[in-house]
C-alpha positions as semicolon CSV with decimal commas, in nm:
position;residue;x (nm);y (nm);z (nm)
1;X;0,000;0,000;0,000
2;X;0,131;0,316;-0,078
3;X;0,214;0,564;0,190
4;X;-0,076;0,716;0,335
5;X;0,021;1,063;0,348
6;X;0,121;1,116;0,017
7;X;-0,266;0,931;-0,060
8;X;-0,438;1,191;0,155
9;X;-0,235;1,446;0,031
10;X;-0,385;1,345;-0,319
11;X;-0,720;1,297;-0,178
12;X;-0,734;1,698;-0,125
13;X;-0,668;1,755;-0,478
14;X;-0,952;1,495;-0,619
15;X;-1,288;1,667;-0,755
16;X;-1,598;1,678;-0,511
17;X;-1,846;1,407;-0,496
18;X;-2,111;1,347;-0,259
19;X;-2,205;1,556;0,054
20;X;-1,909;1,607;0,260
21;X;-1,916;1,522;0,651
22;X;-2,033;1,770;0,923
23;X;-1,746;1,995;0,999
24;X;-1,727;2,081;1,280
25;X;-1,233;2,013;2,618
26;X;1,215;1,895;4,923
27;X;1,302;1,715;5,078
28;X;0,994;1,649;5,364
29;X;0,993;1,966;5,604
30;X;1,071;1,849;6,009
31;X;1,109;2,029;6,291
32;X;1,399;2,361;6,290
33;X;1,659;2,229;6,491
34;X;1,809;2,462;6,761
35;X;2,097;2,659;6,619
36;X;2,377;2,485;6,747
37;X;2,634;2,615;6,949
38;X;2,954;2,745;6,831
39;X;3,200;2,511;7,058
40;X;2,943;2,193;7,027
41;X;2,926;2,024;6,668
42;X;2,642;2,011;6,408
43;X;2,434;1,676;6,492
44;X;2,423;1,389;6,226
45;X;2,106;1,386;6,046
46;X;1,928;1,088;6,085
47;X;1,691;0,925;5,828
48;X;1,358;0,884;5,919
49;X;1,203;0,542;5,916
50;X;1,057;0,375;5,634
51;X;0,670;0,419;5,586
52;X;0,477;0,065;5,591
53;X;0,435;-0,050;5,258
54;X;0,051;-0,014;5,114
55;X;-0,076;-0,380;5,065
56;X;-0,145;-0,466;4,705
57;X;-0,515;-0,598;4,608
58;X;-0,558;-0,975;4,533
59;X;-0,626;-1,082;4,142
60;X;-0,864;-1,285;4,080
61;X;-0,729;-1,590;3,990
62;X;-0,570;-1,693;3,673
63;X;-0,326;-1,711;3,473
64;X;-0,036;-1,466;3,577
65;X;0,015;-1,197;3,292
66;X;0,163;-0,926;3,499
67;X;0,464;-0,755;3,410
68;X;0,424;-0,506;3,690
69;X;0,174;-0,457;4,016
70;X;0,073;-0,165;4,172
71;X;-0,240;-0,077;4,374
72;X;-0,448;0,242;4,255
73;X;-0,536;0,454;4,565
74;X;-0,892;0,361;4,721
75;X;-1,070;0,571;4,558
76;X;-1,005;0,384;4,201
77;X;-0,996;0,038;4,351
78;X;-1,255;-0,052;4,085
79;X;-1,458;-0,392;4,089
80;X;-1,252;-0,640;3,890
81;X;-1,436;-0,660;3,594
82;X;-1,378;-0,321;3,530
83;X;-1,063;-0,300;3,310
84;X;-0,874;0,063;3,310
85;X;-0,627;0,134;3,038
86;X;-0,414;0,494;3,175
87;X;-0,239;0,603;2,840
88;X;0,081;0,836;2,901
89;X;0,220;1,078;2,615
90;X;0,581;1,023;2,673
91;X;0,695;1,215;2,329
92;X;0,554;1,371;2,034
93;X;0,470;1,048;1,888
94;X;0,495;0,802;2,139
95;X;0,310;0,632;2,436
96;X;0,322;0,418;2,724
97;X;-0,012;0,279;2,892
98;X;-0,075;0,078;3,209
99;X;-0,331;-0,136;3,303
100;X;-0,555;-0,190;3,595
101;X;-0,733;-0,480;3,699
102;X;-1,028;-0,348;3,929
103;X;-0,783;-0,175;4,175
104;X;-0,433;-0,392;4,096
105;X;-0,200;-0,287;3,828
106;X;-0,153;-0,589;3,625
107;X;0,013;-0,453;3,289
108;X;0,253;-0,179;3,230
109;X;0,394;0,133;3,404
110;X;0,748;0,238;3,331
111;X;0,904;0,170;3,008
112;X;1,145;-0,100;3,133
113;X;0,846;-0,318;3,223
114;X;0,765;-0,410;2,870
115;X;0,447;-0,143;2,885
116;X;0,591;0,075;2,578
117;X;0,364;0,046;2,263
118;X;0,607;0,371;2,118
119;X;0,576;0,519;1,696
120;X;0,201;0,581;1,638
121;X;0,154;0,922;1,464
122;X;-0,144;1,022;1,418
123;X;-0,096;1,198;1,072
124;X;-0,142;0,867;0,990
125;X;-0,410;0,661;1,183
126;X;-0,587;0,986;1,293
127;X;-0,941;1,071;1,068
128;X;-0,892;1,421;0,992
129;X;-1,160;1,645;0,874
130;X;-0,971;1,777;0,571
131;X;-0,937;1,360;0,511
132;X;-1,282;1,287;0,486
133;X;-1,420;1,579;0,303
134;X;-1,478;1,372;0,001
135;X;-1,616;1,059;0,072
136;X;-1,568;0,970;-0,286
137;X;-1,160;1,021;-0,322
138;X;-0,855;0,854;-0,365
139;X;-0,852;0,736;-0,047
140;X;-1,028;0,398;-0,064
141;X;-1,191;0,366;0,304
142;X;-1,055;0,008;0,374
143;X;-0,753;0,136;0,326
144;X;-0,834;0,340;0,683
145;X;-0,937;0,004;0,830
146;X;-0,645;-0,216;0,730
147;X;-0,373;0,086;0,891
148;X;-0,588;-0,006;1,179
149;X;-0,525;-0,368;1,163
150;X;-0,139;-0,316;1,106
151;X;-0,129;-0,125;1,349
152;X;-0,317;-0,284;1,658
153;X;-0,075;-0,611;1,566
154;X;0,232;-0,518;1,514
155;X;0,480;-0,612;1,752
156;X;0,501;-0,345;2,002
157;X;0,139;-0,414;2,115
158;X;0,151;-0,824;2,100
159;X;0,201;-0,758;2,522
160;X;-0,134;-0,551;2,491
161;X;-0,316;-0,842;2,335
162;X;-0,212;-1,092;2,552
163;X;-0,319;-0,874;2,824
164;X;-0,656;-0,818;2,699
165;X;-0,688;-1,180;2,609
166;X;-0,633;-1,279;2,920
167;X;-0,890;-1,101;3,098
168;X;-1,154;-1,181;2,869
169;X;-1,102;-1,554;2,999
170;X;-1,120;-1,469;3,346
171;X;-1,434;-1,203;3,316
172;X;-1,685;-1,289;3,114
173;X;-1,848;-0,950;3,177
174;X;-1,565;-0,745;3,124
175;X;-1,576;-0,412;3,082
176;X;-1,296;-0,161;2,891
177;X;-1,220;0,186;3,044
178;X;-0,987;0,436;2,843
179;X;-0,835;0,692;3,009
180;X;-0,608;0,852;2,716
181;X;-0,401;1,132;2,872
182;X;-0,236;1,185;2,574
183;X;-0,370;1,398;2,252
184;X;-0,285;1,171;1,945
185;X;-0,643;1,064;1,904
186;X;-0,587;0,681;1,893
187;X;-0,870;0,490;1,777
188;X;-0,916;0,241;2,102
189;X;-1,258;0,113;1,971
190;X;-1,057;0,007;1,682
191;X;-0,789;-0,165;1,827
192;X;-0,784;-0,553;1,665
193;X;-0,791;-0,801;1,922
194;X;-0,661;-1,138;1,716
195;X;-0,760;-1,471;1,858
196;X;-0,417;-1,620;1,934
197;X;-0,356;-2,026;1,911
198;X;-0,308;-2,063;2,265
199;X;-0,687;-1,892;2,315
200;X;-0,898;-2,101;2,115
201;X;-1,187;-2,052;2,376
202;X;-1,224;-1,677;2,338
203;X;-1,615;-1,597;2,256
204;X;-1,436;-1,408;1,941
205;X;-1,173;-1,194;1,818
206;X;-1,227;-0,908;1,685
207;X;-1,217;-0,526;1,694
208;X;-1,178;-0,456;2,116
209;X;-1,526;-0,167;2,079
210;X;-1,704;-0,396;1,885
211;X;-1,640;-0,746;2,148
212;X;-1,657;-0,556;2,496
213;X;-1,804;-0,216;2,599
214;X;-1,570;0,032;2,566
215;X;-1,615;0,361;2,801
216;X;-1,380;0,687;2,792
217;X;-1,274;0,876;3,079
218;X;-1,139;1,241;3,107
219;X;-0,822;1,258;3,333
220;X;-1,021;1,456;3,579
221;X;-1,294;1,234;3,607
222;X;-1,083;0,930;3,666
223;X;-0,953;1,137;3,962
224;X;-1,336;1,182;4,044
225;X;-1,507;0,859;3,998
226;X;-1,493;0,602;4,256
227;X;-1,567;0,239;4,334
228;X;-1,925;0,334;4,512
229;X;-2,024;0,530;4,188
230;X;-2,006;0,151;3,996
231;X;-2,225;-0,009;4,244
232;X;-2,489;0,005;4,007
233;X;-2,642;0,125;3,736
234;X;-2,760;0,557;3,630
235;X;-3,063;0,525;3,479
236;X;-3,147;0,863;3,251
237;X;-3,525;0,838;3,200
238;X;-3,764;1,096;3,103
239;X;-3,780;1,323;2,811
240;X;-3,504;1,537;2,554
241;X;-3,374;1,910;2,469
242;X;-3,263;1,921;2,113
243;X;-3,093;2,156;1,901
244;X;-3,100;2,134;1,561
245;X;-2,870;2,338;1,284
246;X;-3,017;2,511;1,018
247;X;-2,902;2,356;0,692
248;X;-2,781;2,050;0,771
249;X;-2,801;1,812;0,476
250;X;-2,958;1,461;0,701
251;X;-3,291;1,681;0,556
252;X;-3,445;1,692;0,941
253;X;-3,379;1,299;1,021
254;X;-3,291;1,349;1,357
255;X;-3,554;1,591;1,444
256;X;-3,750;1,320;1,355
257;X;-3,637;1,019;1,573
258;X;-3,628;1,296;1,852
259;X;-3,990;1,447;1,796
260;X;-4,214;1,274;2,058
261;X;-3,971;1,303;2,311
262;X;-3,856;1,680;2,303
263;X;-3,977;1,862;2,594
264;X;-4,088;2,193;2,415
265;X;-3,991;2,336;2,061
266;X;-3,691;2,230;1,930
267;X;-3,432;2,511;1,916
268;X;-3,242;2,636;1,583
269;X;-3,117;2,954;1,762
270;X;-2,737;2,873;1,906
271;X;-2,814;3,148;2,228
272;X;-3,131;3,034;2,256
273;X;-3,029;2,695;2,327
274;X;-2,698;2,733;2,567
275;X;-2,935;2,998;2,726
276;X;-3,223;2,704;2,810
277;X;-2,959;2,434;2,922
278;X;-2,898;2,744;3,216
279;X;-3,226;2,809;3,348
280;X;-3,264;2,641;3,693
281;X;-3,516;2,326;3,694
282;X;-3,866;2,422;3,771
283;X;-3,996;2,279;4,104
284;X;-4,121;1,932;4,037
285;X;-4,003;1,894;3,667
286;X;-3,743;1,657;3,620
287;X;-3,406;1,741;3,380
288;X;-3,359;1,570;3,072
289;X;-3,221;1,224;3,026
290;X;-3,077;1,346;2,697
291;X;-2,912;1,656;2,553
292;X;-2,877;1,630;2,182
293;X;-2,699;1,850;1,937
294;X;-2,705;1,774;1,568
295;X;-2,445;2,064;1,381
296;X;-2,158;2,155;1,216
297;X;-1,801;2,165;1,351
298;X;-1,582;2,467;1,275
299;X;-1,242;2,413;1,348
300;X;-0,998;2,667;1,378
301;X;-0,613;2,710;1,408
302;X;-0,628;2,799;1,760
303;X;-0,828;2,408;1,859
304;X;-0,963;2,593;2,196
305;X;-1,151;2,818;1,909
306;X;-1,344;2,578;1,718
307;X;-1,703;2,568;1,739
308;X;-1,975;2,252;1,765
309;X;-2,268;2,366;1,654
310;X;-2,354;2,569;1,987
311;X;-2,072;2,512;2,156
312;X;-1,731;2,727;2,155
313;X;-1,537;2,554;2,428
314;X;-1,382;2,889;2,555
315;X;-1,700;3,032;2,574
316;X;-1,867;2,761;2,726
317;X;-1,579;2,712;2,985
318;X;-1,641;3,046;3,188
319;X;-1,984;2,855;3,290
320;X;-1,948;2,768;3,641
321;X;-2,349;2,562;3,628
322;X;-2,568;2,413;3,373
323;X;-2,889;2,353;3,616
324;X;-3,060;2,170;3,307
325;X;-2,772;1,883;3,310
326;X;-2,593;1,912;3,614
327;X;-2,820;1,703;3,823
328;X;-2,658;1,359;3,753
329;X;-2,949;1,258;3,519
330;X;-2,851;1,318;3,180
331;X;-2,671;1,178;2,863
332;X;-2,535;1,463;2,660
333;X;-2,516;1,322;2,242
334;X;-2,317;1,589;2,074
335;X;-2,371;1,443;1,700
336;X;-2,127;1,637;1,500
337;X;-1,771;1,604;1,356
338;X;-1,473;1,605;1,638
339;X;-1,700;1,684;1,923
340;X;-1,586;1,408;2,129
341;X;-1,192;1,526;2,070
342;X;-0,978;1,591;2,363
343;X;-0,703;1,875;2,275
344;X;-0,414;2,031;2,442
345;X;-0,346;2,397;2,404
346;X;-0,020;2,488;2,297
347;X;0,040;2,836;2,414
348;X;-0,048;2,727;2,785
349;X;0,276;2,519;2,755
350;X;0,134;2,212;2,957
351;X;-0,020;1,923;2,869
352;X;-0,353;1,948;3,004
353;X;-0,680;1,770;2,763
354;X;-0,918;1,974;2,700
355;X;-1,237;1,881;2,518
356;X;-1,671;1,906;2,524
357;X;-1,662;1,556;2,718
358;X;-1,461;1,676;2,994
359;X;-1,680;2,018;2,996
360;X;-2,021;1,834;3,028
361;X;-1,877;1,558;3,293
362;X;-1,758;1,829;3,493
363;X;-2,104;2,032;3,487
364;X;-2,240;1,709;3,612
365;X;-2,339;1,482;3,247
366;X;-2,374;1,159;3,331
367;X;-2,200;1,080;2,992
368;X;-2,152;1,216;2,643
369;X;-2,182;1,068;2,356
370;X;-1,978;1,234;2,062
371;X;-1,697;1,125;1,723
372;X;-1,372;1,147;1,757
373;X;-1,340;1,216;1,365
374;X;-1,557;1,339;1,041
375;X;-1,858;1,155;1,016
376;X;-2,129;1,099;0,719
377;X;-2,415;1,310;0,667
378;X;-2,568;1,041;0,608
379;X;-2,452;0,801;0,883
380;X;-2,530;1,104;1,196
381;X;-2,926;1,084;1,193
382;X;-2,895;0,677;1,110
383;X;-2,671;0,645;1,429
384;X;-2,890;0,836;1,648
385;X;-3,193;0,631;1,569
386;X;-3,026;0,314;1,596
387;X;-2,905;0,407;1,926
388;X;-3,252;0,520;2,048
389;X;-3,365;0,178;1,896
390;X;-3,123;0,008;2,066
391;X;-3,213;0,150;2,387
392;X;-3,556;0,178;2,364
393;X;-3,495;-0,281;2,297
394;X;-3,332;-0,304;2,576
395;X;-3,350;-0,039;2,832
396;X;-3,168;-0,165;3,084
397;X;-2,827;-0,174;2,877
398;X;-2,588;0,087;2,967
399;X;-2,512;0,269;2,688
400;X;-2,099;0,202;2,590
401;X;-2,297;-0,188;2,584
402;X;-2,523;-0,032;2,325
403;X;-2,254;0,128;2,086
404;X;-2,026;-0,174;2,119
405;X;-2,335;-0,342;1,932
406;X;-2,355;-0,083;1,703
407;X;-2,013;-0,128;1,603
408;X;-2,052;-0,521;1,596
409;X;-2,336;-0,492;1,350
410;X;-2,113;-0,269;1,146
411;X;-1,829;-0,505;1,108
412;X;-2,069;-0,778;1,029
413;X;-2,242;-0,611;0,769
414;X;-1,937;-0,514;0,564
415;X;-1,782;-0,871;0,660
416;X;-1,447;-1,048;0,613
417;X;-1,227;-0,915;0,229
418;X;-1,162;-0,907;0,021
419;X;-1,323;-0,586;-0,064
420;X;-1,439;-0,443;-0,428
421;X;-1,588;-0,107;-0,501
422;X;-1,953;-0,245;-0,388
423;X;-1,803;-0,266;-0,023
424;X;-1,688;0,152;0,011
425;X;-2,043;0,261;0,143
426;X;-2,001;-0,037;0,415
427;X;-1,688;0,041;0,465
428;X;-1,730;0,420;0,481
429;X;-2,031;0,296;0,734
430;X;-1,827;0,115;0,955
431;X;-1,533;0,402;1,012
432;X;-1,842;0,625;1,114
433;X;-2,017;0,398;1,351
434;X;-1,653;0,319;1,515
435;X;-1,595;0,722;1,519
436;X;-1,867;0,742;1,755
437;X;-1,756;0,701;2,142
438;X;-1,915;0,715;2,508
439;X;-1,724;0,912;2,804
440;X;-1,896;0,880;3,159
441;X;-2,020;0,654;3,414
442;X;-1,994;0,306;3,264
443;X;-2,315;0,204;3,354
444;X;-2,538;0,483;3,231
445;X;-2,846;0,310;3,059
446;X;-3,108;0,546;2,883
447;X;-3,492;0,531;2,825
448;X;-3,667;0,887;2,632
449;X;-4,049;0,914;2,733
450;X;-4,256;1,053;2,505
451;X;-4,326;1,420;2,590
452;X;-4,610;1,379;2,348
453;X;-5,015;1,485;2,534
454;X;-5,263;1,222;2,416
């Protein structure tokens, strides 16, 4: 295959063809000493005693993959089936990750432990706007999905695999938690988990969003969420706020799965909107289990600029409340390009993410639900009412169980190669559906009631 860059490159130049995709957060201090005296001489330091080492959780038993152990403090000693995959930016291009078993630290942690899965660039693997704004281009969509596949098995990530492998034998409910502190925009819901010899009795290989539920975490809410929040399920019932961009070429699709259950008219007007998610909660009136935006992105060269629809991120950051979401009670679905991208900001000179999910978890979402890329015109309103289909099946599914489906049925439907020109709208369909990711509580499951008087 030829290299990518130079493809994409060509892919700019290539003449339009169908509707493009929606463009779019001392040492320790003791006590002074007396000075000494002048005739009597300075007393020897003495080093203070060693603090008790913290006892390291129990695994569950099994097969001993570890190539490190450490214990998470108690406030992310997780139940076991929860998996957490901490992703470190060590260089421009590079990565380390650990992994925690509930609250033990089974994989990973400083490069000499094996843990360094080093050389992805995202100029590469990364689904850029400008990539995707001709969905009929040089740049044959499988060719997107193969990089993927290259890249989740080559060598530096075998330890991953086995890893992952692993715990699918020991937890047959297992459930995947990314917490990506790094800003290269790696596709974890694409990540190829390939059915080794030695694990003939996996329930299947596959792509790891499409085999387990997949959830994302902000670095600030994995510092927030604890073990008691996981005790059981967040169930967002009740009715919907939409807003709904002018001009946008899914020809009202959305508005339509959403109609019965919008509480009130559905807003077109950007100040309108941000203006109703502030108003406190009327007395008695419960907040909305969902919060949906279908837009545009606008990017920008400063990232902290660009626009989702509503939403400027600067703008929206100087909010200290949202009454209509912060409650605990509500699944934001931000259903444009990028809106689910985490950023740094370069003239701050740290690395701190920034990013909508992080904005809406920390005014109190129970989740968001947003792409990490460019998405289909097409594929946005189809996604949303397959996911309140989904839900609306089965109710009491939490919702990263619902998009792992999703994703699943995607992979099926444009099956194993090889691949001829009938395959690009499947194909095109599945790097959509996989754009699409969940950050929140794990076990958020949603039900809309129609708003709808008889």
């Amino acid at each position: 295959m030829s290299d990518l860059a130079s493809v994409l490159r060509g892919a700019r130049r290539i003449a339009r063809g169908r509707s493009g995709p929606r463009l779019l957060p001392t040492f320790p201090g003791s006590p002074s000493a007396p000075a000494p005296q002048s005739a009597a001489p300075e007393p020897a330091w003495e080093q203070p005693p060693a603090p008790e080492p913290t006892p390291v959780p129990a695994l569950a038993p099994g097969p001993a993959t570890a190539v490190g152990r450490a214990s998470l403090d108690d406030s992310h000693c997780l139940p076991a089936r929860f998996v957490t995959i901490k992703v470190h930016q060590d260089s421009p291009t590079g990565f380390r990750i650990e992994g925690f078993e509930g609250g033990a630290r089974t994989f990973g942690g400083q490069p000499s432990d094996g843990a360094v899965v080093a050389g992805y660039d995202p100029r590469r693997l990364r689904l850029r706007v400008e990539d995707l704004q001709e969905r009929y281009s040089a740049i044959q969509p499988v060719e997107f999905i193969e990089d993927f596949n290259m890249w989740s098995l080559g060598n530096r990530r075998n330890a991953l695999r086995r890893w992952l492998n692993d715990l699918r034998l020991r937890h047959s409910d297992l459930h995947v938690i990314i917490e990506d502190g790094t800003n290269l925009a790696i596709p974890w819901e694409a990540f190829r988990l390939q059915q080794p010899p030695d694990h003939g009795d996996l329930p299947c290989a596959g792509w790891l969003g499409a085999v387990l539920p997949v959830t994302r975490w902000t670095p600030w809410f994995g510092e927030y969420v604890g073990p008691s929040d996981l005790d059981q399920t967040i169930a967002c019932e009740g009715g919907a706020i939409g807003y709904f961009e002018r001009g946008l070429d899914s020809g009202g699709a959305d508005l339509a799965s959403l109609g019965d259950f919008l509480a009130g008219t559905p807003h077109v007007d950007e100040n309108a909107f941000v203006a109703a998610l502030g108003e406190p909660v009327p007395p008695g009136e419960k907040r909305p289990a969902m919060v949906y935006v279908g837009a545009h992105s606008e990017a920008g060269d400063d990232r902290a600029r660009t626009s989702v629809g509503p939403f400027r991120l600067k703008t929206m950051m100087l909010y200290q409340d949202l009454p209509r979401i912060s409650g605990g009670q509500t699944i934001v679905f931000v259903n444009a390009c990028n809106s689910a991208e985490m950023f740094t900001v370069g003239h701050f000179g740290d690395d701190s993410l920034y990013g909508l999910p992080d904005f809406f978890l920390r005014m109190g979402a129970v989740g968001m639900i947003g792409t990490t890329s460019a998405i289909g015109v097409e594929t946005a309103p189809l996604v949303l009412a397959e996911i309140l289909r989904a839900a609306a099946d089965d109710p009491q599914a939490p919702i990263p169980q619902l998009l792992s489906r999703l994703r699943a049925q995607a992979d099926l439907a444009l099956g194993p190669p090889p691949y001829t020109n009938r395959d690009i709208e499947l194909a095109w369909r599945w790097i959509d559906t996989f754009n699409y990711v969940y950050y929140g509580h794990p076990l958020a499951t949603l039900r809309l009631v129609s708003q709808r008087v008889p």
